[in-house]
Short mmCIF file of C-alpha atoms in Angstrom, two decimals:
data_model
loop_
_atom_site.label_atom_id
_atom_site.label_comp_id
_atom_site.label_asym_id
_atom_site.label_seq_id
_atom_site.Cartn_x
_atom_site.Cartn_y
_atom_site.Cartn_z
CA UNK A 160 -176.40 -58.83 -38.20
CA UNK A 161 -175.33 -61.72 -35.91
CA UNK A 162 -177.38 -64.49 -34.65
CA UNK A 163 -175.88 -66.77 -31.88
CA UNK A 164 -178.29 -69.88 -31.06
CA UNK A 165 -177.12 -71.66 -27.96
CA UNK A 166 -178.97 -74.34 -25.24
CA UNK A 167 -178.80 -77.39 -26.85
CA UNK A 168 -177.78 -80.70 -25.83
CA UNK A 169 -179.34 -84.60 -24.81
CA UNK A 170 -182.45 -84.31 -23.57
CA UNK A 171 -184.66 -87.81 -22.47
CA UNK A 172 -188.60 -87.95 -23.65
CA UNK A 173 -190.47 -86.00 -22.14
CA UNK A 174 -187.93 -83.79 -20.72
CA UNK A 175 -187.24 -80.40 -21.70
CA UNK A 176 -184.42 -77.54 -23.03
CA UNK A 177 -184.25 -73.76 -23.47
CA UNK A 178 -182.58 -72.67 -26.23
CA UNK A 179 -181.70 -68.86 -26.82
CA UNK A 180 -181.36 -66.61 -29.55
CA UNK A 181 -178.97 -63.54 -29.12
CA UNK A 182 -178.90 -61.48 -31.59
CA UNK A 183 -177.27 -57.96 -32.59
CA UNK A 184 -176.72 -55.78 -35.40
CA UNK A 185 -180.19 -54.64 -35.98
CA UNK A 186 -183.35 -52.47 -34.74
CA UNK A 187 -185.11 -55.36 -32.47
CA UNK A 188 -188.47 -53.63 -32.58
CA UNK A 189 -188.80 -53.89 -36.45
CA UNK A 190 -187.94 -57.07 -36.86
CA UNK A 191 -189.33 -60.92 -36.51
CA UNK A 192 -187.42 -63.66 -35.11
CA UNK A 193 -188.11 -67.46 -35.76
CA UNK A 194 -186.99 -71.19 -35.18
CA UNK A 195 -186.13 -73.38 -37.40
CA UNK A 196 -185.39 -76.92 -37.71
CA UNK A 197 -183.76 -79.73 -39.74
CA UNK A 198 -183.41 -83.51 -38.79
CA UNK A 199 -180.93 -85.75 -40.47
CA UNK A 200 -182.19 -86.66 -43.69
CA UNK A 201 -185.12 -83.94 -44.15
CA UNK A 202 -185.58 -80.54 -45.15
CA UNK A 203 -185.49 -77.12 -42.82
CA UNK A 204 -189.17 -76.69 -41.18
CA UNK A 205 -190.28 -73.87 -39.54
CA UNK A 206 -191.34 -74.02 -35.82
CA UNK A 207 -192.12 -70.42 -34.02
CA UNK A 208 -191.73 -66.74 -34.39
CA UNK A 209 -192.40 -63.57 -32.50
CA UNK A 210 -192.54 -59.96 -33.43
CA UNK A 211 -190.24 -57.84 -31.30
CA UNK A 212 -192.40 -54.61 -31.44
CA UNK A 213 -195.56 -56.63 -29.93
CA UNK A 214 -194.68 -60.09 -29.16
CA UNK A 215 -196.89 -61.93 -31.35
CA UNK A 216 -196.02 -65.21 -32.12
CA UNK A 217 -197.11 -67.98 -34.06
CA UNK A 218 -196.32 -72.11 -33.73
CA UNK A 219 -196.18 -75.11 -35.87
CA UNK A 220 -198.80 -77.62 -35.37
CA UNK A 221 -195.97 -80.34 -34.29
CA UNK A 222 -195.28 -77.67 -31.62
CA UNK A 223 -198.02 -76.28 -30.65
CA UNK A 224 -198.47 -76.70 -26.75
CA UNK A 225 -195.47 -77.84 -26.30
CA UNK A 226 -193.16 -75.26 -27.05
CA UNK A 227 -193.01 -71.43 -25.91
CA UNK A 228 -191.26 -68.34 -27.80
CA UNK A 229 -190.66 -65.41 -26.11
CA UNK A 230 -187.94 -62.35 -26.06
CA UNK A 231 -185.95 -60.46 -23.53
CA UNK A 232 -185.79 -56.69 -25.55
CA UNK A 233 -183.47 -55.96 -22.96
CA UNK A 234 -180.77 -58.70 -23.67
CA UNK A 235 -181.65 -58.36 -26.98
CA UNK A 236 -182.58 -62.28 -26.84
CA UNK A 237 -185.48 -64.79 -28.16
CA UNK A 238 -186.09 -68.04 -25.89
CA UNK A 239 -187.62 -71.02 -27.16
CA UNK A 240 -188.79 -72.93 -24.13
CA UNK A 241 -189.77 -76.90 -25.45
CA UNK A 242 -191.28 -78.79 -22.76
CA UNK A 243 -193.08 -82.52 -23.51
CA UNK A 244 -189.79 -83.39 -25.86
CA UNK A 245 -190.39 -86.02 -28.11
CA UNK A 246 -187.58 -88.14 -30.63
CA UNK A 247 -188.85 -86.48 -33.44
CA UNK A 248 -187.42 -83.14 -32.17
CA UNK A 249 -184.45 -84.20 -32.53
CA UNK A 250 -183.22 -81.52 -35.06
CA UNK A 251 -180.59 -78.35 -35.67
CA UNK A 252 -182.08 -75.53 -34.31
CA UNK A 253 -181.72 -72.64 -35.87
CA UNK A 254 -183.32 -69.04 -35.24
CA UNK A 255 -183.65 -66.54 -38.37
CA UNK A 256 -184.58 -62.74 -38.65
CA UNK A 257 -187.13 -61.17 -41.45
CA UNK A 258 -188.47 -57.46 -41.33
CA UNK A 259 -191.65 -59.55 -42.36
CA UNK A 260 -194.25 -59.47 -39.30
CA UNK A 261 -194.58 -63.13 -37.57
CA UNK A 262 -197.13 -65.54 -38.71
CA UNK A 263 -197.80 -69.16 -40.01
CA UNK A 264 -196.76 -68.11 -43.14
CA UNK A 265 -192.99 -66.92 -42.39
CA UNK A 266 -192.47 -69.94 -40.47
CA UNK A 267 -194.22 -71.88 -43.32
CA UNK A 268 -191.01 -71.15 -45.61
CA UNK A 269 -187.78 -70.77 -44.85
CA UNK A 270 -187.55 -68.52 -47.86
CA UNK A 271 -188.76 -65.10 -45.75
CA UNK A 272 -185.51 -64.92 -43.78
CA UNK A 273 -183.18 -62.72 -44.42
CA UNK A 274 -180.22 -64.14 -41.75
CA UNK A 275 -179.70 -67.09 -40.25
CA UNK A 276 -177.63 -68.36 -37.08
CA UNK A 277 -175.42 -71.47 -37.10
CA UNK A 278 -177.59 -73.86 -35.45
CA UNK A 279 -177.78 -75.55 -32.22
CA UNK A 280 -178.23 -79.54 -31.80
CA UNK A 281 -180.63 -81.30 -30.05
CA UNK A 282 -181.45 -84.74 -29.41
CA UNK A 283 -184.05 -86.23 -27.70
CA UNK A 284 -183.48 -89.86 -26.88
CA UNK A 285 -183.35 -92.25 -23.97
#
């Protein structure tokens, strides 16, 4: 299984960033994918997921109408569009894969993935 996170960067207030999730090594359509975070200083925190075999997805209240999951089943790739950026997004993102379907409770714990990608950084800031 191999998870490859890439899009981040600087990003100003307000602005936005795409970051993408390719992944290989597995059966897409039974598995979840999700976003993670971690800023300096605090713990992992979950932000999104989607379910390959029917695209449902589920956010984290800091997130929520702000930023978008969705997958490509062709590339084999999840997309986490965040629009509105705000300081406090300024994280490592990382994306994760679980055979457990996607809701608020596998992005309430990090503990329900199985693998993990090396992160991508992103900083919001003027």
């Amino acid at each position: 299984v191999q998870l490859v996170e890439s899009g981040g960067g600087l990003a100003q207030p307000g602005g936005s960033l795409r970051l993408s999730c390719a992944a290989s090594g597995f059966t897409f359509h039974e598995h979840t994918i999700g976003w993670f975070r971690q800023a300096p200083g605090k713990e992992r925190e979950g932000v999104s997921c989607i379910n390959f075999s029917d695209s449902d997805t589920a956010y984290a209240d800091s997130v929520k109408g702000r930023f978008a999951i969705s997958s490509d089943s062709v590339r084999n790739t999840v997309y986490l569009q965040m629009n509105s950026l705000k300081p406090e997004d300024t994280a490592v993102y990382y994306c994760a894969t679980t055979f457990v379907p996607c809701d608020r409770y596998v992005i309430s714990s990090s503990s329900a993935m199985d693998y993990w990608g090396k992160g991508t950084l992103v900083t919001v800031s003027s």
